[in-house]
Amino acid sequence: MPTLVNRVPSTIRPDTDHPYMTGAWSPTFEEWDGADLTVIGEIPRDLDGVYLRNTENPVHEPIGLYHPFDGDGMIHAMSFRDGRAVYRNRFVRTKGFLAEAEAGEALWAGLAEHPSKSLRPGWGAQGGLKDSSSTDVVVHAGQVLSTFYQCGEGYRLDPATLETLGVEGWVPADGISAHPKVDEATGELLFFNYAKTAPFMHYGVVGPDNRLKHYVPIPLPGPRLPHDMAFTKNWSILNDLPLFWQEDLLPRGIHAARFHPDMPSRFALIPRYGQPDEIRWFEARPCYVLHWLNAWEEGDEVILDGYFQEDPAPPPLPGFGRMGQMMAYLDEHSMKPKLYRWRFNLRTGETKEGPLDDRILEFGTFDQRVAGVKNRYVYSTTAKPGWFLFTGIVKHDLDTGRSWSLAFGEGRYGSEAPFAPRVGGTAEDDGYLVSFITDMAENRSECVVVDAKDIEAGPVCRILLPHRISSGTHACWAGGERLASRPAPAG
């Protein structure tokens, strides 16, 4: 039976009405070990590995206006082996988490406030923020790595116990961005960071032995806000997009993101172990892209897929007062991201670009075994208008243009759903999509497993969790062979 391991004391007011501290975003403070869980359907015996999801769970009453990306990181894991599943969740015990636990209160103001309101200003990530390590999660060199929305330190966790092992030792002084990339073919981890001082960006490669192998500057014209990157077999793709902090406000400690529609988007293609003088720069339509999908090489071209935002600077959502702008930047239906493709011609220097779908889609996944080479299938999420909540999945066949959809259901909100290959499977979509669901109607959470070949058939199984978990941001899948340690099988 599931075991409640720990309940972290919280100072959040029980009567809070903040839209991202209530409802599907209500934080959880309990840490569980869960075996012998209730299963609706049958867990596939050819599913072997772990599904990991990062979530934001603020422990303390915030200083000023709370932004959901400020919340303390909590990793949820569902491990699968031999037709059984084991659930576990743990807070990422960052330096900030431990300092606030000792103080018994929040010490840092968040993204929506001036850093001078912090009780410990100047200690943390970009802009003096607390590094809560609550954004992404990947598996590299056998262990779990959690990251922060801006440039954090990166925290390692044991994949079996989710015990926090500490700050990643190779991380440079400027930290690492939210989205380092793991090349499963080579075992390398590719990353970048950004700062408010020249050269404003760096790029690096960490080997499968978890040692830093390569680290070089990527000179930019000024401070920027890149969020993600992509790679091919030979190139790493970084970006300089025209949405970034207003430079004249930075000396006053004000981090206000502005869109500059008169500036082009720029893409830096650098050989994986390349030097700054080997960068190939390409220009494209002004836009912002939060997340990229895959990239690959085809003849003279490098092809990149991602989600083009049609309105990177939406007006505030009405009815939310001071929170209106924050709510708009969390609402995909305000920013209107669309599945999109860029083609960079290495011979001519020309960029060709255009949409692949006219629907509002984001937070996509694909089979990570083909990262860096041409892929056929992509799995994007749909969102609830006005909210940062995932309502379903759309599968695209990029070769034929066909697509299929799965809605989670009324009041049911999912998470990023990575592809988990079927043991022994060969086809690119021969496997499963795994997601956690927060069900507001039933006041519970569950893990769903969906056949990637037929998502419209719905889940092949639903595994009920011992508590209702908060909505969150990113997730990943790691096959059992990639893990340094694994929980004991249930049953």
JSON list of C-alpha atoms in Angstrom, two decimals, residues 93-252:
[
{"chain": "A", "resi": 93, "resn": "ARG", "atom": "CA", "xyz": [15.93, 20.15, -1.75]},
{"chain": "A", "resi": 94, "resn": "THR", "atom": "CA", "xyz": [17.66, 23.15, -3.26]},
{"chain": "A", "resi": 95, "resn": "LYS", "atom": "CA", "xyz": [19.72, 25.66, -1.30]},
{"chain": "A", "resi": 96, "resn": "GLY", "atom": "CA", "xyz": [16.73, 28.00, -1.38]},
{"chain": "A", "resi": 97, "resn": "PHE", "atom": "CA", "xyz": [14.30, 25.31, -0.20]},
{"chain": "A", "resi": 98, "resn": "LEU", "atom": "CA", "xyz": [16.56, 24.47, 2.75]},
{"chain": "A", "resi": 99, "resn": "ALA", "atom": "CA", "xyz": [17.18, 28.12, 3.66]},
{"chain": "A", "resi": 100, "resn": "GLU", "atom": "CA", "xyz": [13.46, 28.90, 3.71]},
{"chain": "A", "resi": 101, "resn": "ALA", "atom": "CA", "xyz": [12.74, 25.73, 5.68]},
{"chain": "A", "resi": 102, "resn": "GLU", "atom": "CA", "xyz": [15.20, 26.91, 8.33]},
{"chain": "A", "resi": 103, "resn": "ALA", "atom": "CA", "xyz": [13.77, 30.45, 8.33]},
{"chain": "A", "resi": 104, "resn": "GLY", "atom": "CA", "xyz": [10.15, 29.25, 8.32]},
{"chain": "A", "resi": 105, "resn": "GLU", "atom": "CA", "xyz": [9.18, 31.80, 5.66]},
{"chain": "A", "resi": 106, "resn": "ALA", "atom": "CA", "xyz": [9.78, 32.87, 2.07]},
{"chain": "A", "resi": 107, "resn": "LEU", "atom": "CA", "xyz": [13.08, 34.70, 1.60]},
{"chain": "A", "resi": 108, "resn": "TRP", "atom": "CA", "xyz": [12.87, 35.62, -2.09]},
{"chain": "A", "resi": 109, "resn": "ALA", "atom": "CA", "xyz": [10.43, 37.64, -4.15]},
{"chain": "A", "resi": 110, "resn": "GLY", "atom": "CA", "xyz": [9.59, 35.99, -7.46]},
{"chain": "A", "resi": 111, "resn": "LEU", "atom": "CA", "xyz": [9.34, 36.74, -11.16]},
{"chain": "A", "resi": 112, "resn": "ALA", "atom": "CA", "xyz": [6.46, 39.21, -10.77]},
{"chain": "A", "resi": 113, "resn": "GLU", "atom": "CA", "xyz": [8.13, 41.38, -8.10]},
{"chain": "A", "resi": 114, "resn": "HIS", "atom": "CA", "xyz": [11.13, 43.70, -7.81]},
{"chain": "A", "resi": 115, "resn": "PRO", "atom": "CA", "xyz": [14.10, 41.76, -6.37]},
{"chain": "A", "resi": 116, "resn": "SER", "atom": "CA", "xyz": [14.59, 44.44, -3.69]},
{"chain": "A", "resi": 117, "resn": "LYS", "atom": "CA", "xyz": [11.60, 42.92, -1.87]},
{"chain": "A", "resi": 118, "resn": "SER", "atom": "CA", "xyz": [13.59, 39.75, -1.22]},
{"chain": "A", "resi": 119, "resn": "LEU", "atom": "CA", "xyz": [14.90, 39.23, 2.29]},
{"chain": "A", "resi": 120, "resn": "ARG", "atom": "CA", "xyz": [18.07, 37.83, 0.72]},
{"chain": "A", "resi": 121, "resn": "PRO", "atom": "CA", "xyz": [18.50, 39.88, -2.48]},
{"chain": "A", "resi": 122, "resn": "GLY", "atom": "CA", "xyz": [21.33, 39.05, -4.83]},
{"chain": "A", "resi": 123, "resn": "TRP", "atom": "CA", "xyz": [21.55, 35.37, -3.92]},
{"chain": "A", "resi": 124, "resn": "GLY", "atom": "CA", "xyz": [19.97, 33.07, -6.48]},
{"chain": "A", "resi": 125, "resn": "ALA", "atom": "CA", "xyz": [19.51, 32.77, -10.23]},
{"chain": "A", "resi": 126, "resn": "GLN", "atom": "CA", "xyz": [18.97, 35.52, -12.83]},
{"chain": "A", "resi": 127, "resn": "GLY", "atom": "CA", "xyz": [17.74, 38.74, -11.25]},
{"chain": "A", "resi": 128, "resn": "GLY", "atom": "CA", "xyz": [18.32, 37.45, -7.71]},
{"chain": "A", "resi": 129, "resn": "LEU", "atom": "CA", "xyz": [15.55, 34.86, -7.97]},
{"chain": "A", "resi": 130, "resn": "LYS", "atom": "CA", "xyz": [15.48, 31.75, -5.82]},
{"chain": "A", "resi": 131, "resn": "ASP", "atom": "CA", "xyz": [16.66, 28.79, -7.90]},
{"chain": "A", "resi": 132, "resn": "SER", "atom": "CA", "xyz": [13.73, 26.46, -7.21]},
{"chain": "A", "resi": 133, "resn": "SER", "atom": "CA", "xyz": [14.78, 23.88, -9.85]},
{"chain": "A", "resi": 134, "resn": "SER", "atom": "CA", "xyz": [11.11, 23.46, -10.76]},
{"chain": "A", "resi": 135, "resn": "THR", "atom": "CA", "xyz": [11.06, 23.66, -14.57]},
{"chain": "A", "resi": 136, "resn": "ASP", "atom": "CA", "xyz": [12.48, 20.73, -16.51]},
{"chain": "A", "resi": 137, "resn": "VAL", "atom": "CA", "xyz": [13.74, 17.26, -15.69]},
{"chain": "A", "resi": 138, "resn": "VAL", "atom": "CA", "xyz": [16.01, 15.00, -17.76]},
{"chain": "A", "resi": 139, "resn": "VAL", "atom": "CA", "xyz": [18.04, 11.84, -17.20]},
{"chain": "A", "resi": 140, "resn": "HIS", "atom": "CA", "xyz": [21.75, 11.99, -17.98]},
{"chain": "A", "resi": 141, "resn": "ALA", "atom": "CA", "xyz": [24.64, 9.74, -16.94]},
{"chain": "A", "resi": 142, "resn": "GLY", "atom": "CA", "xyz": [22.16, 7.51, -15.13]},
{"chain": "A", "resi": 143, "resn": "GLN", "atom": "CA", "xyz": [20.80, 10.17, -12.79]},
{"chain": "A", "resi": 144, "resn": "VAL", "atom": "CA", "xyz": [17.98, 12.71, -12.73]},
{"chain": "A", "resi": 145, "resn": "LEU", "atom": "CA", "xyz": [18.79, 16.37, -13.41]},
{"chain": "A", "resi": 146, "resn": "SER", "atom": "CA", "xyz": [16.28, 19.11, -12.54]},
{"chain": "A", "resi": 147, "resn": "THR", "atom": "CA", "xyz": [16.58, 22.68, -13.83]},
{"chain": "A", "resi": 148, "resn": "PHE", "atom": "CA", "xyz": [15.20, 26.18, -13.30]},
{"chain": "A", "resi": 149, "resn": "TYR", "atom": "CA", "xyz": [13.15, 28.50, -15.53]},
{"chain": "A", "resi": 150, "resn": "GLN", "atom": "CA", "xyz": [15.99, 30.97, -15.87]},
{"chain": "A", "resi": 151, "resn": "CYS", "atom": "CA", "xyz": [19.63, 29.94, -15.39]},
{"chain": "A", "resi": 152, "resn": "GLY", "atom": "CA", "xyz": [19.99, 27.79, -12.31]},
{"chain": "A", "resi": 153, "resn": "GLU", "atom": "CA", "xyz": [22.60, 25.49, -10.83]},
{"chain": "A", "resi": 154, "resn": "GLY", "atom": "CA", "xyz": [21.03, 22.17, -11.81]},
{"chain": "A", "resi": 155, "resn": "TYR", "atom": "CA", "xyz": [20.31, 19.57, -9.14]},
{"chain": "A", "resi": 156, "resn": "ARG", "atom": "CA", "xyz": [21.00, 15.83, -9.33]},
{"chain": "A", "resi": 157, "resn": "LEU", "atom": "CA", "xyz": [18.58, 13.28, -7.86]},
{"chain": "A", "resi": 158, "resn": "ASP", "atom": "CA", "xyz": [18.81, 9.52, -7.43]},
{"chain": "A", "resi": 159, "resn": "PRO", "atom": "CA", "xyz": [16.43, 7.90, -9.98]},
{"chain": "A", "resi": 160, "resn": "ALA", "atom": "CA", "xyz": [15.35, 5.17, -7.54]},
{"chain": "A", "resi": 161, "resn": "THR", "atom": "CA", "xyz": [14.76, 7.19, -4.37]},
{"chain": "A", "resi": 162, "resn": "LEU", "atom": "CA", "xyz": [14.50, 10.78, -5.74]},
{"chain": "A", "resi": 163, "resn": "GLU", "atom": "CA", "xyz": [16.90, 11.82, -2.97]},
{"chain": "A", "resi": 164, "resn": "THR", "atom": "CA", "xyz": [18.50, 15.17, -3.82]},
{"chain": "A", "resi": 165, "resn": "LEU", "atom": "CA", "xyz": [22.22, 14.54, -4.35]},
{"chain": "A", "resi": 166, "resn": "GLY", "atom": "CA", "xyz": [23.17, 18.22, -4.57]},
{"chain": "A", "resi": 167, "resn": "VAL", "atom": "CA", "xyz": [24.21, 20.84, -7.09]},
{"chain": "A", "resi": 168, "resn": "GLU", "atom": "CA", "xyz": [25.69, 19.53, -10.33]},
{"chain": "A", "resi": 169, "resn": "GLY", "atom": "CA", "xyz": [29.46, 19.97, -10.12]},
{"chain": "A", "resi": 170, "resn": "TRP", "atom": "CA", "xyz": [30.24, 20.88, -13.72]},
{"chain": "A", "resi": 171, "resn": "VAL", "atom": "CA", "xyz": [27.72, 23.75, -14.00]},
{"chain": "A", "resi": 172, "resn": "PRO", "atom": "CA", "xyz": [29.49, 27.07, -14.85]},
{"chain": "A", "resi": 173, "resn": "ALA", "atom": "CA", "xyz": [29.11, 30.27, -12.82]},
{"chain": "A", "resi": 174, "resn": "ASP", "atom": "CA", "xyz": [26.33, 31.52, -15.11]},
{"chain": "A", "resi": 175, "resn": "GLY", "atom": "CA", "xyz": [24.34, 28.32, -14.55]},
{"chain": "A", "resi": 176, "resn": "ILE", "atom": "CA", "xyz": [22.45, 26.31, -17.14]},
{"chain": "A", "resi": 177, "resn": "SER", "atom": "CA", "xyz": [19.24, 27.16, -18.94]},
{"chain": "A", "resi": 178, "resn": "ALA", "atom": "CA", "xyz": [15.92, 25.46, -18.30]},
{"chain": "A", "resi": 179, "resn": "HIS", "atom": "CA", "xyz": [16.33, 23.01, -21.17]},
{"chain": "A", "resi": 180, "resn": "PRO", "atom": "CA", "xyz": [19.58, 21.11, -21.55]},
{"chain": "A", "resi": 181, "resn": "LYS", "atom": "CA", "xyz": [19.32, 18.40, -24.21]},
{"chain": "A", "resi": 182, "resn": "VAL", "atom": "CA", "xyz": [20.38, 14.77, -23.92]},
{"chain": "A", "resi": 183, "resn": "ASP", "atom": "CA", "xyz": [21.55, 13.02, -27.09]},
{"chain": "A", "resi": 184, "resn": "GLU", "atom": "CA", "xyz": [20.68, 9.39, -26.38]},
{"chain": "A", "resi": 185, "resn": "ALA", "atom": "CA", "xyz": [22.79, 8.25, -29.33]},
{"chain": "A", "resi": 186, "resn": "THR", "atom": "CA", "xyz": [26.02, 9.57, -27.79]},
{"chain": "A", "resi": 187, "resn": "GLY", "atom": "CA", "xyz": [25.14, 10.00, -24.12]},
{"chain": "A", "resi": 188, "resn": "GLU", "atom": "CA", "xyz": [26.18, 13.67, -24.28]},
{"chain": "A", "resi": 189, "resn": "LEU", "atom": "CA", "xyz": [24.27, 16.53, -22.66]},
{"chain": "A", "resi": 190, "resn": "LEU", "atom": "CA", "xyz": [24.18, 19.85, -24.55]},
{"chain": "A", "resi": 191, "resn": "PHE", "atom": "CA", "xyz": [23.37, 23.09, -22.74]},
{"chain": "A", "resi": 192, "resn": "PHE", "atom": "CA", "xyz": [23.57, 26.87, -22.87]},
{"chain": "A", "resi": 193, "resn": "ASN", "atom": "CA", "xyz": [23.23, 29.75, -20.43]},
{"chain": "A", "resi": 194, "resn": "TYR", "atom": "CA", "xyz": [22.70, 33.49, -20.66]},
{"chain": "A", "resi": 195, "resn": "ALA", "atom": "CA", "xyz": [23.65, 36.53, -18.58]},
{"chain": "A", "resi": 196, "resn": "LYS", "atom": "CA", "xyz": [23.36, 40.32, -18.40]},
{"chain": "A", "resi": 197, "resn": "THR", "atom": "CA", "xyz": [27.07, 40.87, -19.14]},
{"chain": "A", "resi": 198, "resn": "ALA", "atom": "CA", "xyz": [29.08, 40.21, -22.31]},
{"chain": "A", "resi": 199, "resn": "PRO", "atom": "CA", "xyz": [29.30, 37.86, -24.14]},
{"chain": "A", "resi": 200, "resn": "PHE", "atom": "CA", "xyz": [25.70, 37.27, -22.85]},
{"chain": "A", "resi": 201, "resn": "MET", "atom": "CA", "xyz": [25.58, 33.54, -23.77]},
{"chain": "A", "resi": 202, "resn": "HIS", "atom": "CA", "xyz": [27.72, 30.41, -23.48]},
{"chain": "A", "resi": 203, "resn": "TYR", "atom": "CA", "xyz": [27.27, 26.91, -24.88]},
{"chain": "A", "resi": 204, "resn": "GLY", "atom": "CA", "xyz": [28.66, 23.63, -23.59]},
{"chain": "A", "resi": 205, "resn": "VAL", "atom": "CA", "xyz": [28.80, 19.85, -23.91]},
{"chain": "A", "resi": 206, "resn": "VAL", "atom": "CA", "xyz": [28.94, 17.34, -21.05]},
{"chain": "A", "resi": 207, "resn": "GLY", "atom": "CA", "xyz": [30.12, 13.82, -21.84]},
{"chain": "A", "resi": 208, "resn": "PRO", "atom": "CA", "xyz": [28.39, 10.55, -20.94]},
{"chain": "A", "resi": 209, "resn": "ASP", "atom": "CA", "xyz": [30.84, 10.38, -18.01]},
{"chain": "A", "resi": 210, "resn": "ASN", "atom": "CA", "xyz": [29.21, 13.57, -16.62]},
{"chain": "A", "resi": 211, "resn": "ARG", "atom": "CA", "xyz": [32.34, 15.67, -17.18]},
{"chain": "A", "resi": 212, "resn": "LEU", "atom": "CA", "xyz": [32.34, 19.05, -18.91]},
{"chain": "A", "resi": 213, "resn": "LYS", "atom": "CA", "xyz": [34.02, 18.55, -22.31]},
{"chain": "A", "resi": 214, "resn": "HIS", "atom": "CA", "xyz": [33.40, 21.85, -24.11]},
{"chain": "A", "resi": 215, "resn": "TYR", "atom": "CA", "xyz": [32.37, 25.39, -23.11]},
{"chain": "A", "resi": 216, "resn": "VAL", "atom": "CA", "xyz": [32.55, 28.43, -25.41]},
{"chain": "A", "resi": 217, "resn": "PRO", "atom": "CA", "xyz": [31.07, 31.95, -25.63]},
{"chain": "A", "resi": 218, "resn": "ILE", "atom": "CA", "xyz": [28.26, 32.75, -28.05]},
{"chain": "A", "resi": 219, "resn": "PRO", "atom": "CA", "xyz": [28.57, 36.55, -28.44]},
{"chain": "A", "resi": 220, "resn": "LEU", "atom": "CA", "xyz": [25.24, 38.41, -28.60]},
{"chain": "A", "resi": 221, "resn": "PRO", "atom": "CA", "xyz": [24.41, 42.13, -29.03]},
{"chain": "A", "resi": 222, "resn": "GLY", "atom": "CA", "xyz": [23.00, 42.36, -25.50]},
{"chain": "A", "resi": 223, "resn": "PRO", "atom": "CA", "xyz": [21.10, 40.51, -22.76]},
{"chain": "A", "resi": 224, "resn": "ARG", "atom": "CA", "xyz": [18.59, 38.02, -24.16]},
{"chain": "A", "resi": 225, "resn": "LEU", "atom": "CA", "xyz": [15.99, 35.54, -22.90]},
{"chain": "A", "resi": 226, "resn": "PRO", "atom": "CA", "xyz": [16.48, 32.29, -24.83]},
{"chain": "A", "resi": 227, "resn": "HIS", "atom": "CA", "xyz": [14.60, 29.39, -23.25]},
{"chain": "A", "resi": 228, "resn": "ASP", "atom": "CA", "xyz": [15.37, 26.28, -25.29]},
{"chain": "A", "resi": 229, "resn": "MET", "atom": "CA", "xyz": [17.74, 24.81, -27.87]},
{"chain": "A", "resi": 230, "resn": "ALA", "atom": "CA", "xyz": [17.88, 21.96, -30.39]},
{"chain": "A", "resi": 231, "resn": "PHE", "atom": "CA", "xyz": [20.55, 19.84, -32.05]},
{"chain": "A", "resi": 232, "resn": "THR", "atom": "CA", "xyz": [21.31, 17.67, -35.08]},
{"chain": "A", "resi": 233, "resn": "LYS", "atom": "CA", "xyz": [24.04, 15.05, -35.42]},
{"chain": "A", "resi": 234, "resn": "ASN", "atom": "CA", "xyz": [26.57, 17.76, -36.28]},
{"chain": "A", "resi": 235, "resn": "TRP", "atom": "CA", "xyz": [25.08, 21.11, -35.22]},
{"chain": "A", "resi": 236, "resn": "SER", "atom": "CA", "xyz": [23.77, 22.69, -32.03]},
{"chain": "A", "resi": 237, "resn": "ILE", "atom": "CA", "xyz": [21.10, 25.36, -32.63]},
{"chain": "A", "resi": 238, "resn": "LEU", "atom": "CA", "xyz": [20.88, 28.39, -30.34]},
{"chain": "A", "resi": 239, "resn": "ASN", "atom": "CA", "xyz": [18.79, 31.51, -30.78]},
{"chain": "A", "resi": 240, "resn": "ASP", "atom": "CA", "xyz": [18.71, 35.30, -30.39]},
{"chain": "A", "resi": 241, "resn": "LEU", "atom": "CA", "xyz": [15.00, 36.18, -30.50]},
{"chain": "A", "resi": 242, "resn": "PRO", "atom": "CA", "xyz": [13.54, 39.71, -30.31]},
{"chain": "A", "resi": 243, "resn": "LEU", "atom": "CA", "xyz": [11.77, 39.26, -26.97]},
{"chain": "A", "resi": 244, "resn": "PHE", "atom": "CA", "xyz": [14.07, 40.18, -24.11]},
{"chain": "A", "resi": 245, "resn": "TRP", "atom": "CA", "xyz": [14.51, 42.38, -21.05]},
{"chain": "A", "resi": 246, "resn": "GLN", "atom": "CA", "xyz": [14.16, 46.13, -21.64]},
{"chain": "A", "resi": 247, "resn": "GLU", "atom": "CA", "xyz": [17.80, 47.16, -21.35]},
{"chain": "A", "resi": 248, "resn": "ASP", "atom": "CA", "xyz": [17.30, 50.65, -19.92]},
{"chain": "A", "resi": 249, "resn": "LEU", "atom": "CA", "xyz": [15.35, 49.21, -16.96]},
{"chain": "A", "resi": 250, "resn": "LEU", "atom": "CA", "xyz": [17.92, 46.57, -15.97]},
{"chain": "A", "resi": 251, "resn": "PRO", "atom": "CA", "xyz": [20.16, 49.02, -14.01]},
{"chain": "A", "resi": 252, "resn": "ARG", "atom": "CA", "xyz": [17.11, 49.68, -11.79]}
]
